[in-house]
PDB file of C-alpha atoms in Angstrom:
ATOM      1  CA  UNK A   1     163.580   8.867 114.139  1.00 51.00           C
ATOM      2  CA  UNK A   2     163.966   9.195 110.371  1.00 48.00           C
ATOM      3  CA  UNK A   3     161.512  11.601 108.771  1.00 46.00           C
ATOM      4  CA  UNK A   4     160.656  10.983 105.129  1.00 40.00           C
ATOM      5  CA  UNK A   5     159.875  14.171 103.240  1.00 38.00           C
ATOM      6  CA  UNK A   6     160.369  17.803 104.183  1.00 37.00           C
ATOM      7  CA  UNK A   7     160.908  18.626 107.838  1.00 39.00           C
ATOM      8  CA  UNK A   8     160.221  22.321 107.655  1.00 40.00           C
ATOM      9  CA  UNK A   9     157.397  23.298 105.308  1.00 50.00           C
ATOM     10  CA  UNK A  10     157.169  27.024 105.659  1.00 60.00           C
ATOM     11  CA  UNK A  11     155.430  28.224 102.488  1.00 50.00           C
ATOM     12  CA  UNK A  12     151.700  28.541 102.992  1.00 49.00           C
ATOM     13  CA  UNK A  13     150.554  29.497  99.522  1.00 46.00           C
ATOM     14  CA  UNK A  14     152.163  29.399  96.125  1.00 41.00           C
ATOM     15  CA  UNK A  15     154.140  32.241  94.638  1.00 43.00           C
ATOM     16  CA  UNK A  16     152.518  33.168  91.352  1.00 45.00           C
ATOM     17  CA  UNK A  17     153.137  36.033  88.917  1.00 46.00           C
ATOM     18  CA  UNK A  18     151.448  39.165  90.214  1.00 48.00           C
ATOM     19  CA  UNK A  19     148.406  40.388  88.349  1.00 62.00           C
ATOM     20  CA  UNK A  20     146.307  43.534  88.629  1.00 61.00           C
ATOM     21  CA  UNK A  21     143.793  41.897  90.966  1.00 90.00           C
ATOM     22  CA  UNK A  22     146.566  40.711  93.275  1.00 94.00           C
ATOM     23  CA  UNK A  23     147.985  44.232  93.401  1.00 95.00           C
ATOM     24  CA  UNK A  24     144.586  45.582  94.417  1.00 95.00           C
ATOM     25  CA  UNK A  25     144.302  42.887  97.082  1.00 96.00           C
ATOM     26  CA  UNK A  26     147.745  43.799  98.397  1.00 97.00           C
ATOM     27  CA  UNK A  27     146.953  47.541  98.557  1.00 97.00           C
ATOM     28  CA  UNK A  28     143.686  46.954 100.389  1.00 97.00           C
ATOM     29  CA  UNK A  29     145.256  44.440 102.755  1.00 98.00           C
ATOM     30  CA  UNK A  30     148.067  46.860 103.548  1.00 98.00           C
ATOM     31  CA  UNK A  31     145.506  49.496 104.561  1.00 97.00           C
ATOM     32  CA  UNK A  32     143.779  47.006 106.855  1.00 98.00           C
ATOM     33  CA  UNK A  33     147.064  45.750 108.281  1.00 98.00           C
ATOM     34  CA  UNK A  34     148.109  49.304 109.069  1.00 97.00           C
ATOM     35  CA  UNK A  35     145.138  49.583 111.441  1.00 97.00           C
ATOM     36  CA  UNK A  36     146.677  46.838 113.590  1.00 97.00           C
ATOM     37  CA  UNK A  37     144.600  43.920 112.272  1.00 98.00           C
ATOM     38  CA  UNK A  38     146.687  40.830 113.099  1.00 98.00           C
ATOM     39  CA  UNK A  39     145.324  38.562 110.366  1.00 98.00           C
ATOM     40  CA  UNK A  40     145.729  41.270 107.741  1.00 98.00           C
ATOM     41  CA  UNK A  41     149.317  41.720 108.920  1.00 98.00           C
ATOM     42  CA  UNK A  42     149.895  38.015 108.345  1.00 98.00           C
ATOM     43  CA  UNK A  43     148.445  38.206 104.828  1.00 98.00           C
ATOM     44  CA  UNK A  44     150.590  41.229 103.978  1.00 98.00           C
ATOM     45  CA  UNK A  45     153.587  39.296 105.253  1.00 98.00           C
ATOM     46  CA  UNK A  46     152.722  36.338 103.035  1.00 98.00           C
ATOM     47  CA  UNK A  47     152.289  38.557  99.987  1.00 98.00           C
ATOM     48  CA  UNK A  48     155.739  40.045 100.566  1.00 98.00           C
ATOM     49  CA  UNK A  49     157.051  36.557 101.363  1.00 98.00           C
ATOM     50  CA  UNK A  50     155.863  35.079  98.071  1.00 96.00           C
ATOM     51  CA  UNK A  51     155.824  38.152  95.830  1.00 96.00           C
ATOM     52  CA  UNK A  52     152.058  38.216  95.292  1.00 96.00           C
ATOM     53  CA  UNK A  53     150.612  41.599  94.382  1.00 96.00           C
ATOM     54  CA  UNK A  54     153.950  43.217  95.171  1.00 97.00           C
ATOM     55  CA  UNK A  55     157.653  42.562  94.781  1.00 97.00           C
ATOM     56  CA  UNK A  56     159.032  39.754  96.915  1.00 97.00           C
ATOM     57  CA  UNK A  57     160.672  41.306  99.967  1.00 98.00           C
ATOM     58  CA  UNK A  58     161.570  38.896 102.790  1.00 98.00           C
ATOM     59  CA  UNK A  59     162.636  41.702 105.123  1.00 98.00           C
ATOM     60  CA  UNK A  60     159.282  43.412 104.818  1.00 98.00           C
ATOM     61  CA  UNK A  61     157.599  40.034 105.239  1.00 98.00           C
ATOM     62  CA  UNK A  62     159.520  39.356 108.430  1.00 98.00           C
ATOM     63  CA  UNK A  63     158.557  42.780 109.832  1.00 98.00           C
ATOM     64  CA  UNK A  64     154.872  42.122 109.188  1.00 98.00           C
ATOM     65  CA  UNK A  65     155.069  38.622 110.650  1.00 98.00           C
ATOM     66  CA  UNK A  66     156.577  40.155 113.782  1.00 98.00           C
ATOM     67  CA  UNK A  67     153.606  42.516 114.086  1.00 98.00           C
ATOM     68  CA  UNK A  68     151.116  39.726 113.420  1.00 98.00           C
ATOM     69  CA  UNK A  69     152.692  37.387 115.956  1.00 98.00           C
ATOM     70  CA  UNK A  70     152.825  40.171 118.558  1.00 98.00           C
ATOM     71  CA  UNK A  71     149.059  40.475 118.132  1.00 96.00           C
ATOM     72  CA  UNK A  72     148.613  36.728 118.695  1.00 97.00           C
ATOM     73  CA  UNK A  73     147.899  35.573 115.137  1.00 98.00           C
ATOM     74  CA  UNK A  74     149.027  31.906 115.059  1.00 98.00           C
ATOM     75  CA  UNK A  75     149.864  31.825 111.347  1.00 98.00           C
ATOM     76  CA  UNK A  76     151.926  34.980 111.715  1.00 98.00           C
ATOM     77  CA  UNK A  77     153.726  33.255 114.584  1.00 98.00           C
ATOM     78  CA  UNK A  78     154.351  30.194 112.422  1.00 98.00           C
ATOM     79  CA  UNK A  79     155.948  32.238 109.670  1.00 98.00           C
ATOM     80  CA  UNK A  80     158.068  34.094 112.200  1.00 98.00           C
ATOM     81  CA  UNK A  81     159.242  30.710 113.417  1.00 98.00           C
ATOM     82  CA  UNK A  82     160.118  29.751 109.844  1.00 98.00           C
ATOM     83  CA  UNK A  83     162.377  32.782 109.509  1.00 98.00           C
ATOM     84  CA  UNK A  84     164.100  31.982 112.794  1.00 98.00           C
ATOM     85  CA  UNK A  85     164.515  28.419 111.478  1.00 98.00           C
ATOM     86  CA  UNK A  86     166.526  29.756 108.551  1.00 96.00           C
ATOM     87  CA  UNK A  87     164.080  30.628 105.787  1.00 95.00           C
ATOM     88  CA  UNK A  88     165.477  33.488 103.675  1.00 94.00           C
ATOM     89  CA  UNK A  89     168.967  33.434 105.141  1.00 94.00           C
ATOM     90  CA  UNK A  90     170.277  36.853 106.086  1.00 95.00           C
ATOM     91  CA  UNK A  91     166.966  38.373 107.144  1.00 97.00           C
ATOM     92  CA  UNK A  92     167.477  37.348 110.771  1.00 98.00           C
ATOM     93  CA  UNK A  93     170.070  35.247 112.563  1.00 97.00           C
ATOM     94  CA  UNK A  94     168.844  31.654 112.944  1.00 97.00           C
ATOM     95  CA  UNK A  95     167.622  30.971 116.468  1.00 98.00           C
ATOM     96  CA  UNK A  96     166.363  27.432 117.146  1.00 97.00           C
ATOM     97  CA  UNK A  97     164.727  28.399 120.429  1.00 98.00           C
ATOM     98  CA  UNK A  98     162.789  31.241 118.847  1.00 98.00           C
ATOM     99  CA  UNK A  99     161.834  28.975 115.949  1.00 98.00           C
ATOM    100  CA  UNK A 100     160.403  26.416 118.364  1.00 98.00           C
ATOM    101  CA  UNK A 101     158.704  29.075 120.462  1.00 98.00           C
ATOM    102  CA  UNK A 102     156.767  30.580 117.585  1.00 98.00           C
ATOM    103  CA  UNK A 103     156.007  27.324 115.808  1.00 98.00           C
ATOM    104  CA  UNK A 104     154.608  25.965 119.060  1.00 98.00           C
ATOM    105  CA  UNK A 105     152.115  28.836 119.092  1.00 98.00           C
ATOM    106  CA  UNK A 106     150.727  27.722 115.745  1.00 98.00           C
ATOM    107  CA  UNK A 107     150.999  24.015 116.581  1.00 98.00           C
ATOM    108  CA  UNK A 108     149.021  24.482 119.780  1.00 98.00           C
ATOM    109  CA  UNK A 109     146.422  26.463 117.841  1.00 98.00           C
ATOM    110  CA  UNK A 110     146.003  23.464 115.523  1.00 98.00           C
ATOM    111  CA  UNK A 111     148.048  24.162 112.392  1.00 98.00           C
ATOM    112  CA  UNK A 112     149.199  20.843 110.931  1.00 98.00           C
ATOM    113  CA  UNK A 113     152.440  22.026 109.312  1.00 98.00           C
ATOM    114  CA  UNK A 114     153.472  23.681 112.558  1.00 98.00           C
ATOM    115  CA  UNK A 115     152.724  20.463 114.418  1.00 98.00           C
ATOM    116  CA  UNK A 116     154.911  18.515 111.999  1.00 98.00           C
ATOM    117  CA  UNK A 117     157.725  21.048 112.241  1.00 98.00           C
ATOM    118  CA  UNK A 118     157.594  20.987 116.033  1.00 98.00           C
ATOM    119  CA  UNK A 119     157.747  17.184 115.915  1.00 98.00           C
ATOM    120  CA  UNK A 120     160.824  17.412 113.695  1.00 98.00           C
ATOM    121  CA  UNK A 121     162.527  19.799 116.099  1.00 98.00           C
ATOM    122  CA  UNK A 122     161.880  17.535 119.071  1.00 98.00           C
ATOM    123  CA  UNK A 123     163.064  14.515 117.100  1.00 98.00           C
ATOM    124  CA  UNK A 124     166.332  16.237 116.214  1.00 97.00           C
ATOM    125  CA  UNK A 125     166.795  16.908 119.926  1.00 97.00           C
ATOM    126  CA  UNK A 126     166.192  13.277 120.807  1.00 97.00           C
ATOM    127  CA  UNK A 127     162.832  13.884 122.509  1.00 98.00           C
ATOM    128  CA  UNK A 128     161.014  11.210 120.536  1.00 98.00           C
ATOM    129  CA  UNK A 129     158.013  10.933 122.864  1.00 98.00           C
ATOM    130  CA  UNK A 130     157.175  14.610 122.360  1.00 98.00           C
ATOM    131  CA  UNK A 131     157.810  14.259 118.626  1.00 98.00           C
ATOM    132  CA  UNK A 132     155.309  11.407 118.347  1.00 98.00           C
ATOM    133  CA  UNK A 133     152.682  13.439 120.187  1.00 98.00           C
ATOM    134  CA  UNK A 134     152.833  16.208 117.590  1.00 98.00           C
ATOM    135  CA  UNK A 135     153.118  13.798 114.674  1.00 98.00           C
ATOM    136  CA  UNK A 136     149.861  12.156 115.704  1.00 98.00           C
ATOM    137  CA  UNK A 137     148.065  15.505 115.824  1.00 98.00           C
ATOM    138  CA  UNK A 138     149.298  16.466 112.358  1.00 98.00           C
ATOM    139  CA  UNK A 139     148.563  13.030 110.910  1.00 98.00           C
ATOM    140  CA  UNK A 140     144.996  13.185 112.189  1.00 98.00           C
ATOM    141  CA  UNK A 141     144.566  16.157 109.879  1.00 98.00           C
ATOM    142  CA  UNK A 142     145.877  14.195 106.898  1.00 97.00           C
ATOM    143  CA  UNK A 143     149.458  15.455 106.604  1.00 97.00           C
ATOM    144  CA  UNK A 144     151.345  12.806 104.656  1.00 96.00           C
ATOM    145  CA  UNK A 145     154.763  13.778 106.050  1.00 96.00           C
ATOM    146  CA  UNK A 146     153.540  13.069 109.562  1.00 98.00           C
ATOM    147  CA  UNK A 147     152.300   9.612 108.594  1.00 98.00           C
ATOM    148  CA  UNK A 148     155.792   8.904 107.283  1.00 97.00           C
ATOM    149  CA  UNK A 149     157.174  10.122 110.600  1.00 98.00           C
ATOM    150  CA  UNK A 150     154.837   7.832 112.525  1.00 98.00           C
ATOM    151  CA  UNK A 151     155.784   4.930 110.281  1.00 98.00           C
ATOM    152  CA  UNK A 152     159.426   5.523 111.188  1.00 97.00           C
ATOM    153  CA  UNK A 153     158.573   5.867 114.884  1.00 98.00           C
ATOM    154  CA  UNK A 154     156.722   2.557 115.086  1.00 98.00           C
ATOM    155  CA  UNK A 155     159.173   0.810 112.777  1.00 98.00           C
ATOM    156  CA  UNK A 156     162.231   1.885 114.785  1.00 97.00           C
ATOM    157  CA  UNK A 157     160.636   1.993 118.234  1.00 98.00           C
ATOM    158  CA  UNK A 158     161.520   5.613 118.923  1.00 97.00           C
ATOM    159  CA  UNK A 159     159.063   7.403 121.193  1.00 97.00           C
ATOM    160  CA  UNK A 160     156.750   4.379 121.087  1.00 98.00           C
ATOM    161  CA  UNK A 161     157.230   0.604 121.293  1.00 98.00           C
ATOM    162  CA  UNK A 162     158.023  -1.134 118.019  1.00 98.00           C
ATOM    163  CA  UNK A 163     154.755  -2.119 116.362  1.00 98.00           C
ATOM    164  CA  UNK A 164     154.741  -3.591 112.847  1.00 98.00           C
ATOM    165  CA  UNK A 165     150.957  -3.299 112.239  1.00 98.00           C
ATOM    166  CA  UNK A 166     150.977   0.367 113.284  1.00 98.00           C
ATOM    167  CA  UNK A 167     154.087   1.060 111.200  1.00 98.00           C
ATOM    168  CA  UNK A 168     152.358  -0.588 108.223  1.00 98.00           C
ATOM    169  CA  UNK A 169     149.120   1.326 108.832  1.00 98.00           C
ATOM    170  CA  UNK A 170     150.886   4.680 108.934  1.00 98.00           C
ATOM    171  CA  UNK A 171     152.960   3.933 105.841  1.00 97.00           C
ATOM    172  CA  UNK A 172     149.837   2.944 103.911  1.00 96.00           C
ATOM    173  CA  UNK A 173     148.081   6.132 105.045  1.00 97.00           C
ATOM    174  CA  UNK A 174     151.129   8.154 104.020  1.00 96.00           C
ATOM    175  CA  UNK A 175     150.878   6.678 100.531  1.00 95.00           C
ATOM    176  CA  UNK A 176     147.140   7.302 100.461  1.00 93.00           C
ATOM    177  CA  UNK A 177     147.454  10.966 101.363  1.00 94.00           C
ATOM    178  CA  UNK A 178     150.654  11.914  99.534  1.00 91.00           C
ATOM    179  CA  UNK A 179     150.677  14.008  96.370  1.00 79.00           C
ATOM    180  CA  UNK A 180     154.147  12.736  95.475  1.00 78.00           C
ATOM    181  CA  UNK A 181     154.913   9.863  93.151  1.00 82.00           C
ATOM    182  CA  UNK A 182     155.312   6.602  95.048  1.00 85.00           C
ATOM    183  CA  UNK A 183     158.609   4.892  94.244  1.00 90.00           C
ATOM    184  CA  UNK A 184     158.953   1.206  93.447  1.00 91.00           C
ATOM    185  CA  UNK A 185     161.169   0.780  96.508  1.00 94.00           C
ATOM    186  CA  UNK A 186     158.395   2.101  98.744  1.00 92.00           C
ATOM    187  CA  UNK A 187     155.881  -0.264  97.160  1.00 92.00           C
ATOM    188  CA  UNK A 188     158.310  -3.116  97.747  1.00 95.00           C
ATOM    189  CA  UNK A 189     158.695  -2.060 101.388  1.00 96.00           C
ATOM    190  CA  UNK A 190     154.917  -2.191 101.862  1.00 96.00           C
ATOM    191  CA  UNK A 191     154.806  -5.699 100.408  1.00 96.00           C
ATOM    192  CA  UNK A 192     157.693  -6.842 102.600  1.00 97.00           C
ATOM    193  CA  UNK A 193     155.970  -5.519 105.725  1.00 98.00           C
ATOM    194  CA  UNK A 194     152.703  -7.184 104.764  1.00 98.00           C
ATOM    195  CA  UNK A 195     154.496 -10.514 104.313  1.00 98.00           C
ATOM    196  CA  UNK A 196     155.622 -10.386 107.952  1.00 98.00           C
ATOM    197  CA  UNK A 197     152.078  -9.893 109.283  1.00 98.00           C
ATOM    198  CA  UNK A 198     149.392 -12.455 110.038  1.00 98.00           C
ATOM    199  CA  UNK A 199     146.165 -12.590 108.058  1.00 98.00           C
ATOM    200  CA  UNK A 200     144.277 -11.289 111.081  1.00 98.00           C
ATOM    201  CA  UNK A 201     146.645  -8.334 111.430  1.00 98.00           C
ATOM    202  CA  UNK A 202     146.287  -7.483 107.739  1.00 98.00           C
ATOM    203  CA  UNK A 203     142.509  -7.570 107.950  1.00 98.00           C
ATOM    204  CA  UNK A 204     142.485  -5.359 111.041  1.00 98.00           C
ATOM    205  CA  UNK A 205     144.942  -2.823 109.651  1.00 97.00           C
ATOM    206  CA  UNK A 206     143.075  -2.583 106.358  1.00 97.00           C
ATOM    207  CA  UNK A 207     139.839  -1.996 108.247  1.00 98.00           C
ATOM    208  CA  UNK A 208     141.475   0.872 110.131  1.00 97.00           C
ATOM    209  CA  UNK A 209     142.947   2.305 106.941  1.00 97.00           C
ATOM    210  CA  UNK A 210     139.593   2.193 105.152  1.00 97.00           C
ATOM    211  CA  UNK A 211     137.831   3.844 108.096  1.00 97.00           C
ATOM    212  CA  UNK A 212     140.311   6.706 108.445  1.00 97.00           C
ATOM    213  CA  UNK A 213     139.258  10.191 107.370  1.00 97.00           C
ATOM    214  CA  UNK A 214     141.248  13.423 107.660  1.00 97.00           C
ATOM    215  CA  UNK A 215     140.029  15.952 110.220  1.00 98.00           C
ATOM    216  CA  UNK A 216     141.761  19.235 109.393  1.00 98.00           C
ATOM    217  CA  UNK A 217     141.292  22.110 111.815  1.00 98.00           C
ATOM    218  CA  UNK A 218     139.845  25.443 110.804  1.00 97.00           C
ATOM    219  CA  UNK A 219     143.319  26.959 111.094  1.00 98.00           C
ATOM    220  CA  UNK A 220     144.841  24.401 108.728  1.00 98.00           C
ATOM    221  CA  UNK A 221     142.057  24.993 106.210  1.00 97.00           C
ATOM    222  CA  UNK A 222     142.625  28.745 106.467  1.00 96.00           C
ATOM    223  CA  UNK A 223     146.365  28.368 105.890  1.00 96.00           C
ATOM    224  CA  UNK A 224     145.805  26.215 102.827  1.00 95.00           C
ATOM    225  CA  UNK A 225     143.427  28.824 101.419  1.00 95.00           C
ATOM    226  CA  UNK A 226     146.328  31.132 100.617  1.00 92.00           C
ATOM    227  CA  UNK A 227     145.494  34.168  98.487  1.00 93.00           C
ATOM    228  CA  UNK A 228     141.858  33.096  98.215  1.00 94.00           C
ATOM    229  CA  UNK A 229     141.630  33.244 102.007  1.00 95.00           C
ATOM    230  CA  UNK A 230     143.184  36.724 101.935  1.00 95.00           C
ATOM    231  CA  UNK A 231     140.592  37.922  99.440  1.00 95.00           C
ATOM    232  CA  UNK A 232     137.781  36.392 101.473  1.00 95.00           C
ATOM    233  CA  UNK A 233     139.085  38.133 104.583  1.00 96.00           C
ATOM    234  CA  UNK A 234     138.914  41.459 102.765  1.00 96.00           C
ATOM    235  CA  UNK A 235     135.357  40.752 101.641  1.00 95.00           C
ATOM    236  CA  UNK A 236     134.251  40.196 105.227  1.00 93.00           C
ATOM    237  CA  UNK A 237     136.170  43.179 106.580  1.00 88.00           C
ATOM    238  CA  UNK A 238     134.489  46.473 107.383  1.00 64.00           C
ATOM    239  CA  UNK A 239     137.586  48.434 106.346  1.00 55.00           C
ATOM    240  CA  UNK A 240     137.570  49.716 102.777  1.00 50.00           C
TER     241      UNK A 240
END
């Protein structure tokens, strides 16, 4: 199976220059994390990971992700899996089994990027049926990379029977959801696929494409919230 796009997408919010408010957020989150709060430990890890409110320190980030994952926070587990997958080389020895183990925690909990990463791992191992299962779950949430993966699956017949209308549908949904510039070669590919389909198939696929809506989980929405989610968590916390 050929995945188009990134296979391992481990950054959950953007690294921006620290400002005074971010530093305050970091200090308060560190206090909360030190009480054993698993979600706060994840946020502290992300702030060290991306250098928000503090200096970037991958080793400190890894230590906090370990604590968060040990307390069953799925996003902390995901980031731990990213480090075992090779993010920030030198912090920990890469361990594919540990990477899969921790990413599966987050994937099972409903995080779309974890589901895509798990699909990529299974695909690299030749377990295409399991890869397709996780790609479908991530694509349902609107992850463009997973639509590209499903396009490849149906186009090549790996993990599922070859199916041109489904390959076309997933490629069109990938283009609809992507934030990347669509190349002329991809547009040409869409036209070539459409030319091989009957009028009835085109009508049916377009109906399905028009009816599709993303259904992100609460966990995926939380992960995308980044530093804003961290600040909101502090506002709802009883720890000052």
